Amino acid sequence: MSTNEFDDSDQIRLAVRGDERALARLLQSNYAMLYRYLLKVTMNKALTEDLVQETMLKAIERIRTFKAKSKFSTWLIAIASRLYMDEMRRKGRERKWRTDEQALQAIRFEALMAKEEWPHALDALAGLPPNIRVPILLKYYYGYAYEEIAEWLDIPLGTVKSRLHNGLNRLRKELSENEETDSGAK
């Protein structure tokens, strides 16, 4: 066993028991390795810096849960990888939301240019709050499954179904009121 491995295991034991200096030494000795790893994963310096800091904070919060079944560096990489994947999922949801909004605007424009009856439907859809409109778009415009929508929006499956049910009822009511108004005006 090399001196460095012995030192690390001593530092880990002390850190798990609450020795802040030992934990600081461990984090400092693994900082460069973690930074290089995340830089390769993200290919983004700013994101890497944020994730390294967040990983270090998680390690500080969770040091007492470290079981030493793997190397300390491996544990840090696992934390960093989970944080990165969470960040990508969050950004994916944001990107999906922007795409949905742009798609709605494009459809509205095309319908107006073609002088179709779509504007009423689009106006009714746009009048829904985002927490109802997004599940409706994801389900009925893009065809995603309830489970996917629940995961992406980080809400329970029952909430997705409820929002879809309530949203469709509101759309039907809005569209039937517009039909009555239109037919009454002719």
CSV table of C-alpha atoms in Angstrom, one decimal:
chain,number,residue,atom,x,y,z
A,1,MET,CA,0.0,0.0,0.0
A,2,SER,CA,1.5,3.3,-1.0
A,3,THR,CA,1.7,6.2,1.4
A,4,ASN,CA,-0.8,8.2,-0.7
A,5,GLU,CA,-3.4,5.5,-0.4
A,6,PHE,CA,-2.9,5.2,3.3
A,7,ASP,CA,-3.2,9.0,3.7
A,8,ASP,CA,-6.4,9.0,1.6
A,9,SER,CA,-8.0,6.3,3.7
A,10,ASP,CA,-7.0,8.0,6.9
A,11,GLN,CA,-8.4,11.3,5.5
A,12,ILE,CA,-11.6,9.6,4.4
A,13,ARG,CA,-12.1,8.0,7.9
A,14,LEU,CA,-11.6,11.3,9.6
A,15,ALA,CA,-13.8,13.2,7.1
A,16,VAL,CA,-16.7,10.7,7.6
A,17,ARG,CA,-16.4,11.2,11.3
A,18,GLY,CA,-16.8,14.9,10.8
A,19,ASP,CA,-13.3,16.3,10.5
A,20,GLU,CA,-13.7,19.3,8.3
A,21,ARG,CA,-10.0,19.8,7.6
A,22,ALA,CA,-9.7,16.2,6.4
A,23,LEU,CA,-12.7,16.6,4.1
A,24,ALA,CA,-11.2,19.9,2.8
A,25,ARG,CA,-7.9,18.1,2.0
A,26,LEU,CA,-9.8,15.3,0.2
A,27,LEU,CA,-11.8,17.7,-1.8
A,28,GLN,CA,-8.8,19.8,-2.7
A,29,SER,CA,-6.8,16.8,-3.7
A,30,ASN,CA,-9.6,15.7,-6.0
A,31,TYR,CA,-10.6,19.1,-7.4
A,32,ALA,CA,-8.4,19.0,-10.5
A,33,MET,CA,-9.4,15.4,-11.4
A,34,LEU,CA,-13.1,16.3,-11.1
A,35,TYR,CA,-12.7,19.4,-13.1
A,36,ARG,CA,-10.9,17.6,-15.9
A,37,TYR,CA,-13.6,14.9,-15.9
A,38,LEU,CA,-16.5,17.3,-16.1
A,39,LEU,CA,-14.8,19.5,-18.7
A,40,LYS,CA,-14.6,16.4,-21.0
A,41,VAL,CA,-18.2,15.5,-20.2
A,42,THR,CA,-19.7,19.0,-20.6
A,43,MET,CA,-17.3,20.6,-23.1
A,44,ASN,CA,-18.4,23.9,-21.4
A,45,LYS,CA,-16.1,25.7,-19.0
A,46,ALA,CA,-18.8,27.7,-17.2
A,47,LEU,CA,-21.0,24.6,-16.7
A,48,THR,CA,-18.0,22.6,-15.6
A,49,GLU,CA,-17.2,25.2,-12.9
A,50,ASP,CA,-20.8,25.2,-11.7
A,51,LEU,CA,-21.0,21.4,-11.6
A,52,VAL,CA,-17.6,21.1,-9.8
A,53,GLN,CA,-18.8,23.5,-7.1
A,54,GLU,CA,-22.2,21.8,-6.8
A,55,THR,CA,-20.5,18.4,-6.6
A,56,MET,CA,-18.2,19.6,-3.8
A,57,LEU,CA,-21.2,20.9,-1.9
A,58,LYS,CA,-23.1,17.6,-2.3
A,59,ALA,CA,-20.0,15.8,-1.1
A,60,ILE,CA,-19.8,18.0,2.0
A,61,GLU,CA,-23.5,17.4,2.7
A,62,ARG,CA,-23.3,13.6,2.1
A,63,ILE,CA,-19.8,12.7,3.4
A,64,ARG,CA,-21.3,10.7,6.3
A,65,THR,CA,-23.0,8.4,3.7
A,66,PHE,CA,-19.7,7.5,2.0
A,67,LYS,CA,-19.1,3.8,2.6
A,68,ALA,CA,-15.6,3.5,1.1
A,69,LYS,CA,-16.8,0.6,-1.2
A,70,SER,CA,-15.2,2.6,-4.0
A,71,LYS,CA,-12.5,5.2,-4.2
A,72,PHE,CA,-13.4,8.7,-3.0
A,73,SER,CA,-12.7,10.0,-6.5
A,74,THR,CA,-15.2,7.5,-8.0
A,75,TRP,CA,-17.8,8.6,-5.5
A,76,LEU,CA,-17.2,12.3,-6.5
A,77,ILE,CA,-17.5,11.3,-10.2
A,78,ALA,CA,-20.8,9.5,-9.5
A,79,ILE,CA,-22.2,12.6,-7.8
A,80,ALA,CA,-21.0,14.8,-10.6
A,81,SER,CA,-22.4,12.6,-13.3
A,82,ARG,CA,-25.8,12.5,-11.6
A,83,LEU,CA,-25.8,16.3,-11.3
A,84,TYR,CA,-24.8,16.7,-14.9
A,85,MET,CA,-27.6,14.3,-16.1
A,86,ASP,CA,-30.1,16.2,-13.9
A,87,GLU,CA,-28.9,19.5,-15.5
A,88,MET,CA,-29.3,18.0,-19.0
A,89,ARG,CA,-32.8,16.8,-18.2
A,90,ARG,CA,-33.7,20.3,-16.9
A,91,LYS,CA,-32.2,22.0,-19.9
A,92,GLY,CA,-34.0,19.5,-22.2
A,93,ARG,CA,-37.3,20.4,-20.6
A,94,GLU,CA,-36.6,24.1,-21.0
A,95,ARG,CA,-35.6,23.5,-24.6
A,96,LYS,CA,-38.7,21.5,-25.2
A,97,TRP,CA,-40.9,24.2,-23.7
A,98,ARG,CA,-39.3,26.9,-26.0
A,99,THR,CA,-39.8,24.6,-29.0
A,100,ASP,CA,-43.4,24.0,-28.0
A,101,GLU,CA,-44.0,27.8,-27.7
A,102,GLN,CA,-42.3,28.4,-31.1
A,103,ALA,CA,-44.4,25.6,-32.7
A,104,LEU,CA,-47.6,27.2,-31.4
A,105,GLN,CA,-46.7,30.6,-32.8
A,106,ALA,CA,-45.7,29.0,-36.1
A,107,ILE,CA,-49.0,27.1,-36.3
A,108,ARG,CA,-51.0,30.3,-35.4
A,109,PHE,CA,-49.2,32.2,-38.2
A,110,GLU,CA,-49.7,29.5,-40.8
A,111,ALA,CA,-53.4,29.2,-39.9
A,112,LEU,CA,-53.9,32.9,-40.1
A,113,MET,CA,-52.2,33.1,-43.5
A,114,ALA,CA,-54.3,30.2,-44.8
A,115,LYS,CA,-57.5,31.8,-43.3
A,116,GLU,CA,-58.4,28.6,-41.6
A,117,GLU,CA,-60.5,28.1,-38.5
A,118,TRP,CA,-57.4,27.2,-36.4
A,119,PRO,CA,-57.0,30.6,-34.7
A,120,HIS,CA,-59.9,29.9,-32.3
A,121,ALA,CA,-58.3,26.6,-31.3
A,122,LEU,CA,-54.9,28.2,-30.9
A,123,ASP,CA,-56.3,31.1,-29.0
A,124,ALA,CA,-58.1,28.7,-26.7
A,125,LEU,CA,-54.9,26.7,-26.2
A,126,ALA,CA,-52.8,29.8,-25.7
A,127,GLY,CA,-55.3,31.0,-23.0
A,128,LEU,CA,-54.6,27.9,-20.9
A,129,PRO,CA,-52.0,28.3,-18.1
A,130,PRO,CA,-48.6,26.8,-19.0
A,131,ASN,CA,-49.0,23.9,-16.5
A,132,ILE,CA,-52.1,22.7,-18.4
A,133,ARG,CA,-51.1,23.8,-22.0
A,134,VAL,CA,-47.7,22.0,-21.9
A,135,PRO,CA,-49.1,18.5,-21.1
A,136,ILE,CA,-51.8,19.0,-23.7
A,137,LEU,CA,-49.2,19.9,-26.3
A,138,LEU,CA,-46.9,17.0,-25.3
A,139,LYS,CA,-49.7,14.5,-25.4
A,140,TYR,CA,-51.9,15.5,-28.2
A,141,TYR,CA,-49.5,17.5,-30.5
A,142,TYR,CA,-46.3,15.5,-30.0
A,143,GLY,CA,-47.9,12.2,-29.0
A,144,TYR,CA,-45.8,11.5,-25.8
A,145,ALA,CA,-47.0,9.0,-23.2
A,146,TYR,CA,-48.4,10.0,-19.9
A,147,GLU,CA,-45.4,8.5,-18.1
A,148,GLU,CA,-42.9,10.5,-20.2
A,149,ILE,CA,-44.8,13.7,-19.6
A,150,ALA,CA,-44.9,13.0,-15.8
A,151,GLU,CA,-41.1,12.4,-15.8
A,152,TRP,CA,-40.2,15.5,-17.9
A,153,LEU,CA,-42.4,17.8,-15.9
A,154,ASP,CA,-41.5,16.2,-12.6
A,155,ILE,CA,-45.1,15.7,-11.6
A,156,PRO,CA,-47.1,12.6,-10.6
A,157,LEU,CA,-48.8,10.5,-13.3
A,158,GLY,CA,-52.2,11.3,-11.8
A,159,THR,CA,-51.5,15.0,-12.0
A,160,VAL,CA,-50.7,14.7,-15.8
A,161,LYS,CA,-53.9,12.9,-16.4
A,162,SER,CA,-55.9,15.4,-14.3
A,163,ARG,CA,-54.4,18.3,-16.1
A,164,LEU,CA,-55.1,16.8,-19.5
A,165,HIS,CA,-58.7,16.0,-18.6
A,166,ASN,CA,-59.3,19.5,-17.1
A,167,GLY,CA,-57.5,21.2,-19.9
A,168,LEU,CA,-59.4,19.4,-22.6
A,169,ASN,CA,-62.7,20.2,-20.9
A,170,ARG,CA,-61.7,23.9,-20.8
A,171,LEU,CA,-60.7,23.8,-24.5
A,172,ARG,CA,-64.0,22.1,-25.4
A,173,LYS,CA,-65.9,24.7,-23.5
A,174,GLU,CA,-63.9,27.6,-25.0
A,175,LEU,CA,-64.3,26.3,-28.5
A,176,SER,CA,-68.0,25.6,-28.2
A,177,GLU,CA,-68.5,29.2,-26.9
A,178,ASN,CA,-66.6,30.5,-29.9
A,179,GLU,CA,-68.7,28.4,-32.2
A,180,GLU,CA,-71.9,29.8,-30.7
A,181,THR,CA,-70.6,33.3,-31.0
A,182,ASP,CA,-69.5,32.7,-34.6
A,183,SER,CA,-72.8,31.1,-35.6
A,184,GLY,CA,-74.8,33.8,-33.8
A,185,ALA,CA,-73.0,36.5,-35.7
A,186,LYS,CA,-73.8,35.0,-39.2
